Structure formats: C-alpha cells, structure tokens
Amino acid sequence: ENGYVYYKLNDKIYPVIDKGIINTYDLTNSEVSLNQLTQINVTTGLNIYVDGKLFIPTDAYGNKVDSFVWDGVAYVPLRAVSSLYNVDINWNSNTNSVYLTVKSVNTGSYYYENGKKVYLDNQLPEVPTTNAKPNTQFINKTITVSKNVKIYYEGELLQLFDSNSKPMTILVSEGTTYVPLRPIFTLFGSEVEWNQQTFSSIITRGNALVPNE
C-alpha cells in the first residue's frame, strides 16, 4: 500500500498518486495468463473511511462484503466502490468482463485534467450511514478466486500496474469482483491515504473522471 501504483487507459500509463504529470510507457505482453480457479491467503478486517465516514461495502442485495489484503495490496469489491460514484457497473458472463460507465448527471461545466474531463457539478452519492464500529480483529483465511476477469472503463480496457510496471491482478470470489483499492479510487478522482496502525484506508472523494471524448 505504500508504493506507487498505476492504471492503464487509452494505451497510456497513469501514476495514481502524481496527478500533475502523465508518464507513458511502451509496454508489451502486458496481459497475464491466469488459471480459472485458485486459492489465495488473505487478511480480512480492512477499515475503509470515505469522506470521514466508515464505509461498509455491500453487494447488490445489501449483504456485507469483506475487503481484504492479499500479497500486500488492499482489495475492495468493485460494485460497492462504484456505488460511491456516478458509475454504472455491468457484468458479461460470456466474456468474464466488467463494464464501467460514468452516468451523465452533469450540466456541462468541466475542465481537463490528465487528458480527461472533470465535471465541476458532478453530484456524488451520499456515503451510507452505518452503526458498525471499526474492525479491531483481523482474520487470515483462504478463499477461492478466479483471475481471468477484465474491466472496461468507458469502453476502454482498464489495466492496473504496480510501481514496477507489473500488472496487478483483478479477482472474482463468490460472484464478487475485487480490485486493488488505491488505483480504483484514484481512477474515480479520489485521494487515498493508508494508516497501518488502524489497518485503514482513508478516502477523500473528488469528481469522477470521464475519458476525453
């Protein structure tokens, strides 16, 4: 969680922490050949705070879904994260692909940042209120995952990279798609901080980013 990570969109690589400069790399063979199913060891109990509120991820039916840390990287359920932004999510089981589309909820006022439109009047959904308390117990467990899922953002294949330009893995477990926390929140225009002492990610939301038309 302490290193730089990147996301790839429109054939460019964007560092998710430095918003001022776009570094573009010519990467080849970036797709990873992955098995259908495998077991991994994860640590659950990750706390997520969004705009100062404790955020409890849930699935489409309102059931709590765990976030976890795997191989030193925090993972969050993609659908739950998308619900915090004006982003629709659709799943195609035939191609094992997730499609993310930014909703049109603005009146047209925007500026450009890193080659994308940032809408000034994008109204973000409220962070759900919860009576839950932060986790203080962290459980190690083994889960079964699939690693062959792809994500498309506004029609473009989205690839996530770590500080060594190594592709980061997208996971599916029990019907839930999990993505690395830092790059997905940053893609949606938010700031991310990590508190190791409380095992927490602190998210400050900004405007969801829309790819340049």
GROMACS .gro file of C-alpha atoms in nm:
model
  213
    1GLU     CA    1   0.000   0.000   0.000
    2ASN     CA    2   0.299   0.230   0.039
    3GLY     CA    3   0.431   0.205  -0.317
    4TYR     CA    4   0.321   0.384  -0.631
    5VAL     CA    5   0.068   0.203  -0.847
    6TYR     CA    6  -0.059   0.279  -1.194
    7TYR     CA    7  -0.359   0.230  -1.417
    8LYS     CA    8  -0.363   0.196  -1.794
    9LEU     CA    9  -0.633   0.365  -2.003
   10ASN     CA   10  -0.637   0.458  -2.370
   11ASP     CA   11  -0.292   0.295  -2.410
   12LYS     CA   12  -0.132   0.532  -2.158
   13ILE     CA   13   0.000   0.458  -1.811
   14TYR     CA   14  -0.107   0.698  -1.536
   15PRO     CA   15   0.064   0.716  -1.195
   16VAL     CA   16  -0.224   0.723  -0.950
   17ILE     CA   17  -0.056   0.945  -0.689
   18ASP     CA   18   0.105   1.214  -0.903
   19LYS     CA   19  -0.187   1.389  -1.076
   20GLY     CA   20   0.028   1.656  -1.237
   21ILE     CA   21   0.240   1.456  -1.482
   22ILE     CA   22   0.144   1.165  -1.705
   23ASN     CA   23   0.424   0.919  -1.772
   24THR     CA   24   0.361   0.700  -2.076
   25TYR     CA   25   0.536   0.366  -2.117
   26ASP     CA   26   0.554   0.137  -2.418
   27LEU     CA   27   0.466  -0.196  -2.260
   28THR     CA   28   0.434  -0.522  -2.449
   29ASN     CA   29   0.292  -0.856  -2.341
   30SER     CA   30   0.120  -0.684  -2.051
   31GLU     CA   31  -0.168  -0.931  -2.031
   32VAL     CA   32  -0.124  -1.209  -1.777
   33SER     CA   33  -0.208  -1.571  -1.844
   34LEU     CA   34  -0.408  -1.682  -1.539
   35ASN     CA   35  -0.574  -2.002  -1.426
   36GLN     CA   36  -0.950  -2.033  -1.391
   37LEU     CA   37  -0.958  -2.102  -1.016
   38THR     CA   38  -0.700  -2.089  -0.742
   39GLN     CA   39  -0.681  -2.046  -0.366
   40ILE     CA   40  -0.515  -1.747  -0.201
   41ASN     CA   41  -0.449  -1.647   0.160
   42VAL     CA   42  -0.595  -1.310   0.258
   43THR     CA   43  -0.632  -1.094   0.569
   44THR     CA   44  -0.980  -0.953   0.632
   45GLY     CA   45  -1.078  -0.668   0.861
   46LEU     CA   46  -0.969  -0.376   0.645
   47ASN     CA   47  -1.134  -0.049   0.750
   48ILE     CA   48  -1.236   0.200   0.481
   49TYR     CA   49  -1.327   0.560   0.557
   50VAL     CA   50  -1.485   0.770   0.282
   51ASP     CA   51  -1.518   1.145   0.340
   52GLY     CA   52  -1.478   1.086   0.712
   53LYS     CA   53  -1.741   0.811   0.737
   54LEU     CA   54  -1.679   0.441   0.796
   55PHE     CA   55  -1.780   0.264   0.474
   56ILE     CA   56  -1.916  -0.091   0.488
   57PRO     CA   57  -1.911  -0.248   0.138
   58THR     CA   58  -2.221  -0.444   0.039
   59ASP     CA   59  -2.331  -0.646  -0.263
   60ALA     CA   60  -2.626  -0.574  -0.493
   61TYR     CA   61  -2.862  -0.723  -0.230
   62GLY     CA   62  -2.730  -0.519   0.062
   63ASN     CA   63  -2.526  -0.801   0.216
   64LYS     CA   64  -2.193  -0.709   0.373
   65VAL     CA   65  -1.890  -0.798   0.159
   66ASP     CA   66  -1.542  -0.817   0.309
   67SER     CA   67  -1.248  -0.618   0.186
   68PHE     CA   68  -0.910  -0.779   0.238
   69VAL     CA   69  -0.535  -0.757   0.192
   70TRP     CA   70  -0.361  -1.003  -0.038
   71ASP     CA   71   0.009  -1.003  -0.115
   72GLY     CA   72   0.049  -0.662   0.050
   73VAL     CA   73  -0.229  -0.499  -0.156
   74ALA     CA   74  -0.569  -0.389  -0.026
   75TYR     CA   75  -0.862  -0.523  -0.233
   76VAL     CA   76  -1.218  -0.390  -0.238
   77PRO     CA   77  -1.542  -0.508  -0.406
   78LEU     CA   78  -1.579  -0.316  -0.730
   79ARG     CA   79  -1.959  -0.283  -0.721
   80ALA     CA   80  -1.951  -0.130  -0.372
   81VAL     CA   81  -1.686   0.123  -0.476
   82SER     CA   82  -1.880   0.214  -0.791
   83SER     CA   83  -2.186   0.288  -0.576
   84LEU     CA   84  -1.992   0.577  -0.419
   85TYR     CA   85  -1.963   0.744  -0.758
   86ASN     CA   86  -2.182   0.808  -1.058
   87VAL     CA   87  -2.064   0.486  -1.220
   88ASP     CA   88  -2.284   0.205  -1.355
   89ILE     CA   89  -2.144  -0.149  -1.345
   90ASN     CA   90  -2.248  -0.437  -1.570
   91TRP     CA   91  -2.121  -0.794  -1.586
   92ASN     CA   92  -2.089  -1.003  -1.904
   93SER     CA   93  -2.061  -1.370  -1.805
   94ASN     CA   94  -1.985  -1.478  -2.162
   95THR     CA   95  -1.659  -1.282  -2.170
   96ASN     CA   96  -1.586  -1.264  -1.794
   97SER     CA   97  -1.580  -0.888  -1.826
   98VAL     CA   98  -1.700  -0.597  -1.614
   99TYR     CA   99  -1.812  -0.276  -1.786
  100LEU     CA  100  -1.799   0.057  -1.602
  101THR     CA  101  -1.985   0.358  -1.742
  102VAL     CA  102  -1.997   0.706  -1.592
  103LYS     CA  103  -2.354   0.833  -1.558
  104SER     CA  104  -2.447   1.163  -1.723
  105VAL     CA  105  -2.551   1.370  -1.424
  106ASN     CA  106  -2.377   1.696  -1.501
  107THR     CA  107  -2.488   2.015  -1.671
  108GLY     CA  108  -2.178   2.051  -1.887
  109SER     CA  109  -1.931   2.254  -1.678
  110TYR     CA  110  -1.591   2.086  -1.678
  111TYR     CA  111  -1.216   2.127  -1.705
  112TYR     CA  112  -0.945   1.890  -1.832
  113GLU     CA  113  -0.707   1.704  -1.603
  114ASN     CA  114  -0.464   1.441  -1.731
  115GLY     CA  115  -0.649   1.423  -2.062
  116LYS     CA  116  -0.991   1.367  -1.906
  117LYS     CA  117  -1.291   1.586  -1.840
  118VAL     CA  118  -1.356   1.665  -1.474
  119TYR     CA  119  -1.713   1.783  -1.425
  120LEU     CA  120  -1.745   2.063  -1.172
  121ASP     CA  121  -2.104   1.994  -1.074
  122ASN     CA  122  -2.093   1.615  -1.055
  123GLN     CA  123  -2.304   1.528  -0.750
  124LEU     CA  124  -2.166   1.221  -0.578
  125PRO     CA  125  -2.392   0.980  -0.388
  126GLU     CA  126  -2.403   1.008  -0.012
  127VAL     CA  127  -2.182   0.768   0.183
  128PRO     CA  128  -2.423   0.526   0.355
  129THR     CA  129  -2.459   0.578   0.730
  130THR     CA  130  -2.373   0.280   0.947
  131ASN     CA  131  -2.384   0.193   1.315
  132ALA     CA  132  -2.099  -0.052   1.272
  133LYS     CA  133  -1.773   0.003   1.456
  134PRO     CA  134  -1.424  -0.017   1.300
  135ASN     CA  135  -1.265  -0.359   1.286
  136THR     CA  136  -1.009  -0.434   1.553
  137GLN     CA  137  -0.969  -0.804   1.475
  138PHE     CA  138  -0.804  -0.918   1.156
  139ILE     CA  139  -0.858  -1.271   1.033
  140ASN     CA  140  -0.636  -1.471   0.799
  141LYS     CA  141  -0.827  -1.708   0.576
  142THR     CA  142  -0.811  -1.890   0.243
  143ILE     CA  143  -1.052  -1.801  -0.037
  144THR     CA  144  -1.108  -1.944  -0.385
  145VAL     CA  145  -1.076  -1.694  -0.668
  146SER     CA  146  -1.081  -1.661  -1.044
  147LYS     CA  147  -0.822  -1.433  -1.203
  148ASN     CA  148  -0.926  -1.415  -1.566
  149VAL     CA  149  -1.166  -1.120  -1.546
  150LYS     CA  150  -1.126  -0.798  -1.745
  151ILE     CA  151  -1.259  -0.449  -1.670
  152TYR     CA  152  -1.363  -0.194  -1.933
  153TYR     CA  153  -1.399   0.171  -1.830
  154GLU     CA  154  -1.597   0.384  -2.073
  155GLY     CA  155  -1.534   0.119  -2.339
  156GLU     CA  156  -1.156   0.104  -2.291
  157LEU     CA  157  -0.972  -0.191  -2.136
  158LEU     CA  158  -0.852  -0.092  -1.789
  159GLN     CA  159  -0.521  -0.236  -1.669
  160LEU     CA  160  -0.369  -0.178  -1.326
  161PHE     CA  161   0.008  -0.175  -1.262
  162ASP     CA  162   0.230  -0.158  -0.956
  163SER     CA  163   0.543   0.054  -0.914
  164ASN     CA  164   0.750  -0.198  -1.115
  165SER     CA  165   0.509  -0.184  -1.412
  166LYS     CA  166   0.389  -0.533  -1.319
  167PRO     CA  167   0.018  -0.594  -1.389
  168MET     CA  168  -0.197  -0.607  -1.077
  169THR     CA  169  -0.448  -0.889  -1.054
  170ILE     CA  170  -0.826  -0.849  -1.060
  171LEU     CA  171  -1.005  -1.119  -0.860
  172VAL     CA  172  -1.352  -1.274  -0.854
  173SER     CA  173  -1.465  -1.466  -0.545
  174GLU     CA  174  -1.815  -1.599  -0.483
  175GLY     CA  175  -1.956  -1.377  -0.756
  176THR     CA  176  -1.790  -1.057  -0.634
  177THR     CA  177  -1.524  -0.874  -0.836
  178TYR     CA  178  -1.236  -0.738  -0.627
  179VAL     CA  179  -0.988  -0.473  -0.742
  180PRO     CA  180  -0.681  -0.310  -0.583
  181LEU     CA  181  -0.809  -0.027  -0.364
  182ARG     CA  182  -0.567   0.257  -0.438
  183PRO     CA  183  -0.581   0.262  -0.820
  184ILE     CA  184  -0.959   0.219  -0.846
  185PHE     CA  185  -1.036   0.502  -0.604
  186THR     CA  186  -0.779   0.723  -0.774
  187LEU     CA  187  -0.927   0.643  -1.115
  188PHE     CA  188  -1.254   0.784  -0.983
  189GLY     CA  189  -1.080   1.106  -0.881
  190SER     CA  190  -1.018   1.046  -0.510
  191GLU     CA  191  -0.723   1.082  -0.273
  192VAL     CA  192  -0.611   0.773  -0.081
  193GLU     CA  193  -0.417   0.753   0.244
  194TRP     CA  194  -0.312   0.443   0.437
  195ASN     CA  195  -0.299   0.408   0.818
  196GLN     CA  196  -0.105   0.096   0.908
  197GLN     CA  197  -0.177   0.130   1.281
  198THR     CA  198  -0.554   0.104   1.235
  199PHE     CA  199  -0.537  -0.109   0.918
  200SER     CA  200  -0.741   0.160   0.742
  201SER     CA  201  -0.767   0.329   0.405
  202ILE     CA  202  -0.884   0.691   0.420
  203ILE     CA  203  -1.058   0.810   0.103
  204THR     CA  204  -1.132   1.170   0.012
  205ARG     CA  205  -1.357   1.179  -0.290
  206GLY     CA  206  -1.330   1.418  -0.579
  207ASN     CA  207  -1.516   1.437  -0.909
  208ALA     CA  208  -1.544   1.117  -1.108
  209LEU     CA  209  -1.326   1.138  -1.417
  210VAL     CA  210  -1.472   1.097  -1.763
  211PRO     CA  211  -1.240   0.993  -2.050
  212ASN     CA  212  -1.173   1.258  -2.310
  213GLU     CA  213  -1.429   1.243  -2.591
   0.00000   0.00000   0.00000
